[in-house]
Tab-separated table of C-alpha atoms in Angstrom:
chain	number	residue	atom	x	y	z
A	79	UNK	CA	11.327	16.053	-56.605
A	80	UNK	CA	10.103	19.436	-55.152
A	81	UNK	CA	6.322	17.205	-55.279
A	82	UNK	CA	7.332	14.903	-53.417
A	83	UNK	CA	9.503	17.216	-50.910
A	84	UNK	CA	6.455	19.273	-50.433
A	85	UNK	CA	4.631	15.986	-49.071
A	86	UNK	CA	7.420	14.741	-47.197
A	87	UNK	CA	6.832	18.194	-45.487
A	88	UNK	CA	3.018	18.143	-44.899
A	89	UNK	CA	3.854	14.157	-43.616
A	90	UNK	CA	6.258	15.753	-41.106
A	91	UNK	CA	3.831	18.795	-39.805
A	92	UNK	CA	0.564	16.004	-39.293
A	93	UNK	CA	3.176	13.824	-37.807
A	94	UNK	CA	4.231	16.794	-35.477
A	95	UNK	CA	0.467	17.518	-34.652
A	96	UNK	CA	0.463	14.582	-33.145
A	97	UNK	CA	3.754	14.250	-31.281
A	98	UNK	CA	2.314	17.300	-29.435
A	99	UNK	CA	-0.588	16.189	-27.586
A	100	UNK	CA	1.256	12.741	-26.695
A	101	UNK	CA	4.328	15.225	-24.827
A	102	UNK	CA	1.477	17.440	-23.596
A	103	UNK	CA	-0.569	14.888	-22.091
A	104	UNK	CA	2.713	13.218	-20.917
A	105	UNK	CA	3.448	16.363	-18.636
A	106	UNK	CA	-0.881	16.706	-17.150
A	107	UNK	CA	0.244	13.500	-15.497
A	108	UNK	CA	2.041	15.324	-12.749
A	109	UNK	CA	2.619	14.206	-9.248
A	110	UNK	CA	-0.093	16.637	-8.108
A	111	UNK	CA	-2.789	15.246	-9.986
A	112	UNK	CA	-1.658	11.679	-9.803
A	113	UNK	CA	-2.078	12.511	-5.827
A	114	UNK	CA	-5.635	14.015	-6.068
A	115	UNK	CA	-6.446	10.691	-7.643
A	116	UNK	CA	-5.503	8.275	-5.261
A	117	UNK	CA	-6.884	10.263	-2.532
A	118	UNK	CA	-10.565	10.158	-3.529
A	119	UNK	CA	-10.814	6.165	-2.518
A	120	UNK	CA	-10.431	4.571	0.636
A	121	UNK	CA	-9.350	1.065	0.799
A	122	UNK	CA	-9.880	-2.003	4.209
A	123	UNK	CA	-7.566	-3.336	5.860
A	124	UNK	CA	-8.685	-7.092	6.501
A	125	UNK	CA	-7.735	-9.986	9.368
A	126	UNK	CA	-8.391	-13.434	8.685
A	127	UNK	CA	-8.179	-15.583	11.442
A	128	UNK	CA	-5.981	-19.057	10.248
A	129	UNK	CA	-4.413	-20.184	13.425
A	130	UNK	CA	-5.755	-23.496	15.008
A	131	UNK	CA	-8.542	-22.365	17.897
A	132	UNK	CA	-7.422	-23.229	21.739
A	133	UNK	CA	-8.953	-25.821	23.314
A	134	UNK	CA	-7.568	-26.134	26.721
A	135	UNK	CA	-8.566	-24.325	29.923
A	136	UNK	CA	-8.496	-20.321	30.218
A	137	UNK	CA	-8.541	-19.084	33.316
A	138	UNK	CA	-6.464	-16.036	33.119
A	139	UNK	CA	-7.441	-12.743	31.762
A	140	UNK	CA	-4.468	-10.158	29.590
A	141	UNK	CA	-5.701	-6.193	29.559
A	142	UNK	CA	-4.323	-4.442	26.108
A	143	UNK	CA	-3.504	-0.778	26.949
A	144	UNK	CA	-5.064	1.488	24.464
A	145	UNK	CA	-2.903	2.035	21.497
A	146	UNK	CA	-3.116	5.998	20.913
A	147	UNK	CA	-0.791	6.471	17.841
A	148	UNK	CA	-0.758	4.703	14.277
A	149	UNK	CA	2.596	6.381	13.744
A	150	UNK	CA	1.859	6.884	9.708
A	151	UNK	CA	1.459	9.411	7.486
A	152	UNK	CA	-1.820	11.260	7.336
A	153	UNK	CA	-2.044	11.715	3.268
A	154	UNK	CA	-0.999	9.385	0.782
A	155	UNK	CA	1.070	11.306	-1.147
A	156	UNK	CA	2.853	10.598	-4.946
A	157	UNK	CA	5.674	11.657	-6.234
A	158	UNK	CA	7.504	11.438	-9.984
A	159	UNK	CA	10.433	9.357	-10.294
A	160	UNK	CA	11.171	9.897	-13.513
A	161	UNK	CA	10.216	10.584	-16.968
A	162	UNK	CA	10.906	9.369	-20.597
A	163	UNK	CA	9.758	10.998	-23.399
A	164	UNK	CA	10.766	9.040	-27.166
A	165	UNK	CA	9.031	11.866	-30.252
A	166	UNK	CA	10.142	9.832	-33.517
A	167	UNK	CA	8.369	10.316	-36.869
A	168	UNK	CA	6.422	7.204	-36.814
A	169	UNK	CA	6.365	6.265	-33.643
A	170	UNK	CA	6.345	8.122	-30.133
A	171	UNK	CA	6.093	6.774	-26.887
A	172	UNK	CA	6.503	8.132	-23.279
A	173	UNK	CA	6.927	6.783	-19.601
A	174	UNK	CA	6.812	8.067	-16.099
A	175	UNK	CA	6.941	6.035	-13.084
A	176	UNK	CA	5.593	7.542	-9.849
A	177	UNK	CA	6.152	6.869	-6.338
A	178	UNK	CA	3.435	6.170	-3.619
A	179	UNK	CA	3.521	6.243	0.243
A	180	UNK	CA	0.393	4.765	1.851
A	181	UNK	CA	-1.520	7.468	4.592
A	182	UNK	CA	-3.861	6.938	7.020
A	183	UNK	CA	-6.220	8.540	5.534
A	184	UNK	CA	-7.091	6.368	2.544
A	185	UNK	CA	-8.123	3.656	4.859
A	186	UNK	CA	-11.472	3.290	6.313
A	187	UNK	CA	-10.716	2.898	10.208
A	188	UNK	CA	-7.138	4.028	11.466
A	189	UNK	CA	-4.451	1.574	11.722
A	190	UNK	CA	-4.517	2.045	15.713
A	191	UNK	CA	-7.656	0.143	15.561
A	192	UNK	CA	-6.835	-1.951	13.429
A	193	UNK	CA	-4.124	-3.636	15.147
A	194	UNK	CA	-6.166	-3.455	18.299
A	195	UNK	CA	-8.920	-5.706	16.600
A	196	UNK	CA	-6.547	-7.897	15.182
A	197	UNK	CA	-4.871	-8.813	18.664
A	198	UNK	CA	-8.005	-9.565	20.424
A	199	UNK	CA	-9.187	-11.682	17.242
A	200	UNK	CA	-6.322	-13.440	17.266
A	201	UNK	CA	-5.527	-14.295	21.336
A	202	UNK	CA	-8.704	-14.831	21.805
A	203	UNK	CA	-8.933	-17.724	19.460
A	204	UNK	CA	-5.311	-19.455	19.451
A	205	UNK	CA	-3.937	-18.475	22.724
A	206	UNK	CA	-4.650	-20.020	26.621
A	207	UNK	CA	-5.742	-16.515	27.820
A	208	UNK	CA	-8.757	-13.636	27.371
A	209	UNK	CA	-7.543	-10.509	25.901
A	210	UNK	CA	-9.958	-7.452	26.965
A	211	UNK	CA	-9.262	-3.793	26.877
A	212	UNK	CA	-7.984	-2.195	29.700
A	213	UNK	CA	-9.992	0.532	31.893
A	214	UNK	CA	-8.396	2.922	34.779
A	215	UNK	CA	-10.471	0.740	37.575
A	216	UNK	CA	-7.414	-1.922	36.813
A	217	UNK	CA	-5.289	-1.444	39.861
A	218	UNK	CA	-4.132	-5.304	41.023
A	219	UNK	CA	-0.751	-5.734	41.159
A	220	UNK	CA	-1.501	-8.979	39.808
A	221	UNK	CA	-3.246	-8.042	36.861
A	222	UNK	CA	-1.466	-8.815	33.339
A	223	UNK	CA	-1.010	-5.769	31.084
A	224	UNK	CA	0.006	-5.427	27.682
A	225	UNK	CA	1.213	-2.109	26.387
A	226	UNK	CA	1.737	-2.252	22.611
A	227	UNK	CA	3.763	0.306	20.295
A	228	UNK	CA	3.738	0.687	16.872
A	229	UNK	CA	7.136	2.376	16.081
A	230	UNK	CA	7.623	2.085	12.837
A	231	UNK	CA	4.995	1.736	9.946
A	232	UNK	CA	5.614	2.282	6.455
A	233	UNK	CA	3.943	1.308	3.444
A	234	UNK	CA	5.099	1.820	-0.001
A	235	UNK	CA	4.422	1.128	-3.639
A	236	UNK	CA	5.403	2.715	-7.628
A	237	UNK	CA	2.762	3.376	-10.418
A	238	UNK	CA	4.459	3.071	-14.672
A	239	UNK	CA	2.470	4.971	-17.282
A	240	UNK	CA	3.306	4.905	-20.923
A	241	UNK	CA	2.006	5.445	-23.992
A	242	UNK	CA	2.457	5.101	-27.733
A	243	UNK	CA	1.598	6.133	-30.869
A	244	UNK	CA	1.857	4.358	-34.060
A	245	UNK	CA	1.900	7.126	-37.214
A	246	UNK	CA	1.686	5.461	-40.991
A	247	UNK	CA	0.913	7.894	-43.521
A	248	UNK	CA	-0.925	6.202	-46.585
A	249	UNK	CA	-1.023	9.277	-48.702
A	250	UNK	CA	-0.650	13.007	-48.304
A	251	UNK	CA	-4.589	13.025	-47.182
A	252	UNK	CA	-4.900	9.697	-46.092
A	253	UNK	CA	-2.761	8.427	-42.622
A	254	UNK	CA	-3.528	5.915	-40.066
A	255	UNK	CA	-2.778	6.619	-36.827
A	256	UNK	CA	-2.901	3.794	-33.787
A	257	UNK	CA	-2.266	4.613	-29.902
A	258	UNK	CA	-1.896	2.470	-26.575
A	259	UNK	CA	-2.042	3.170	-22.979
A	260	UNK	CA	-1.063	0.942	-20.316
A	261	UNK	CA	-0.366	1.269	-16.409
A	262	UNK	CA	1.180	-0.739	-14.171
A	263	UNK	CA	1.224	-1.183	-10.460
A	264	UNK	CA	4.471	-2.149	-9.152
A	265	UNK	CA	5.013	-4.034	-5.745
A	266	UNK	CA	4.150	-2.771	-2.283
A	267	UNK	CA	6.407	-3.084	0.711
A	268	UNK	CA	5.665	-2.971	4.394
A	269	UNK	CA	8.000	-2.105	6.756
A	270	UNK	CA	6.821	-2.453	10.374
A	271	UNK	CA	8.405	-2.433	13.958
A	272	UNK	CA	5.846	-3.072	16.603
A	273	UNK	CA	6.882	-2.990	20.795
A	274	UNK	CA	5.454	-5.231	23.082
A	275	UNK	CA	5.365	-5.035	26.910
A	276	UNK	CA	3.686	-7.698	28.987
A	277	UNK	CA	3.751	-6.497	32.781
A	278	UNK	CA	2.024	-7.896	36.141
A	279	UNK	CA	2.346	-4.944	38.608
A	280	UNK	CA	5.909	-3.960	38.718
A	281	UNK	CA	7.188	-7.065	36.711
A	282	UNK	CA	8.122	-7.043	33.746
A	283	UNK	CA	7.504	-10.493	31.714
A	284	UNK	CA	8.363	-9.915	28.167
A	285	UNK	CA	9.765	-6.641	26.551
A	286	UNK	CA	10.577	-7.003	22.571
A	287	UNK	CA	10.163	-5.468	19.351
A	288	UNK	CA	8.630	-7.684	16.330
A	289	UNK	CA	10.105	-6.496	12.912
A	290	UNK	CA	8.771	-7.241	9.383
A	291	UNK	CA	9.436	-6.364	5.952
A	292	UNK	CA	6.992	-7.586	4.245
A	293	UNK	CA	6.700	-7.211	0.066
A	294	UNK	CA	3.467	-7.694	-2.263
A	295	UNK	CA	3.272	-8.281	-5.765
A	296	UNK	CA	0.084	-7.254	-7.892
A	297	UNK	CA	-1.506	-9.962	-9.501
A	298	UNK	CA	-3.785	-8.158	-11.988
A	299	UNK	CA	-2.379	-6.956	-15.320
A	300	UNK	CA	-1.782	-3.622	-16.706
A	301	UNK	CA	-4.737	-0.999	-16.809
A	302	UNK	CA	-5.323	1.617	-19.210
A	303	UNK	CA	-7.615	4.049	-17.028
A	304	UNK	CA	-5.009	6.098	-14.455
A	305	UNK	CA	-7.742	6.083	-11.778
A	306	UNK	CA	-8.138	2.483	-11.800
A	307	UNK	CA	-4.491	2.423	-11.968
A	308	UNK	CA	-4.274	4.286	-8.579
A	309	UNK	CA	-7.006	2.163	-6.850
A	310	UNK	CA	-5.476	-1.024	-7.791
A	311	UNK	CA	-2.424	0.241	-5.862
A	312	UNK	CA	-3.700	1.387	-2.606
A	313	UNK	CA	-5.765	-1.637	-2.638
A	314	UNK	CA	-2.356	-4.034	-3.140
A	315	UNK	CA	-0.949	-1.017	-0.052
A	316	UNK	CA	-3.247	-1.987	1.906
A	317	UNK	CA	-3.340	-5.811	1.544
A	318	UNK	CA	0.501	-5.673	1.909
A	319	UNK	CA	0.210	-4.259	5.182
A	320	UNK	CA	-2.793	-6.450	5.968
A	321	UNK	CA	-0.534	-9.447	5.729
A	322	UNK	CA	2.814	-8.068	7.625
A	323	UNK	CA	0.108	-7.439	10.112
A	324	UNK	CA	-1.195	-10.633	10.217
A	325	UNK	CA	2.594	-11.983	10.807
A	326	UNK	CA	3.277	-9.571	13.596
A	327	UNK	CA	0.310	-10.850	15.621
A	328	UNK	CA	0.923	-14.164	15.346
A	329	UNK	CA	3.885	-13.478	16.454
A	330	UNK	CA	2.832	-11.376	19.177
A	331	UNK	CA	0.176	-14.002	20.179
A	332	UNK	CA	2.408	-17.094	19.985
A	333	UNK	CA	4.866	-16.193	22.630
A	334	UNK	CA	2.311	-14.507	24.548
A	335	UNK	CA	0.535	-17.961	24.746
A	336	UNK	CA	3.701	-19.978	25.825
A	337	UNK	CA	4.545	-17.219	28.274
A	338	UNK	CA	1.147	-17.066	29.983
A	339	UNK	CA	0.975	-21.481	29.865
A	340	UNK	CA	3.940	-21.717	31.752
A	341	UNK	CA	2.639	-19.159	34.543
């Protein structure tokens, strides 16, 4: 009896050896550097142009105001939901879910710009009207201007990391010992307000904000590397907000058109 006591014991000490490092490694996986990881890659934000092309006449001309603010965080930053931590003799698992807010900074071009591309793209392919930038030599009272706004512009997504460890013992010298890692990237969500304001000189013509909440799921599977864990979700960010982008301008573009056809 005391034999086999005395290897219960040594079972329980190797088996404790190992719970260690799992809890240890559990707790490196802080916010902070979760953070430092998802800031070292940049990610595009894309348009593609589906509407059908206008074919008709265009003879007037709509100058888009320079859009000076993004109205977006500057750092993506990370922060720990929560945390679950299971030590059991033979097996021993942990999970932590993180959340993410998308910032400017982990795009390539600001999102100013973006949207600015994306509305001349688009009305100047589906819509009865040119769309050029406006310059201070504009001073017609019957010139059309548009004055966009971006007021509200939030992106978010989560990150889950677990892992487990399998312990059999075989002997008092002999164990097997089996672990798994796995990350997942949770949906992103898009919440954006943009403000529109068509004027000719002192007229106003159309005054309204376009809403959208817009939610994207990943389509990949779980990862077991935390970095590529953290690309894949600023990369599903950034498409999220891509595509409530791409909603908002057609918006945008579609009532501009049937404005501007009936003047």
């Amino acid at each position: 009896m005391r034999t086999f006591n005395k290897w219960n014991m040594r079972i329980i000490k190797k088996i404790l050896i190992l719970i260690l490092p799992v809890i240890l490694f559990s707790a490196c996986r802080s916010s902070k550097s979760m953070q430092h990881e998802i800031r070292t890659f940049r990610s595009d934000l894309y348009y593609e142009l589906t509407s059908p092309e206008y074919l008709g006449e265009i003879n007037k001309t709509v100058y888009l105001n320079f859009i000076d603010y993004s109205n977006v965080d500057y750092h993506t930053t990370v922060k720990k939901k929560g945390m679950l931590i299971i030590p059991l003799i033979f097996f021993n698992h942990w999970w932590e879910e993180f959340n993410v807010v998308l910032g400017e900074s982990s795009l390539t071009q600001t999102y100013r710009e973006f949207l600015m591309e994306a509305l001349l793209t688009e009305c100047n392919s589906s819509t009865c009207f040119n769309l050029r930038h406006s310059n201070a030599d504009i001073v017609s009272e019957s010139v059309y201007i548009l004055d966009v706004k971006i007021v509200h512009n939030r992106t978010t997504s989560a990150i889950k990391l677990s892992n487990t460890v399998v312990f059999l013992p075989l002997s008092e010298n002999l164990h097997f010992d089996l672990g798994f890692s796995n990350g997942k990237v949770q949906p992103a969500v898009s919440d954006l307000y943009i403000n529109v304001r068509l004027t000719q000189g002192k007229n106003s013509l159309l005054e309204k904000v376009y809403p959208i909440h817009q939610k994207l799921s990943y389509i990949g599977g779980g990862l077991e590397n935390s970095l590529f864990v953290n690309e894949a979700c600023l990369d599903n960010m950034t498409e999220c907000l891509s595509v409530a982008t791409k909603k908002i301008v057609e918006d945008i573009s579609s009532e501009l058109h049937l404005l501007m056809l009936g003047r």
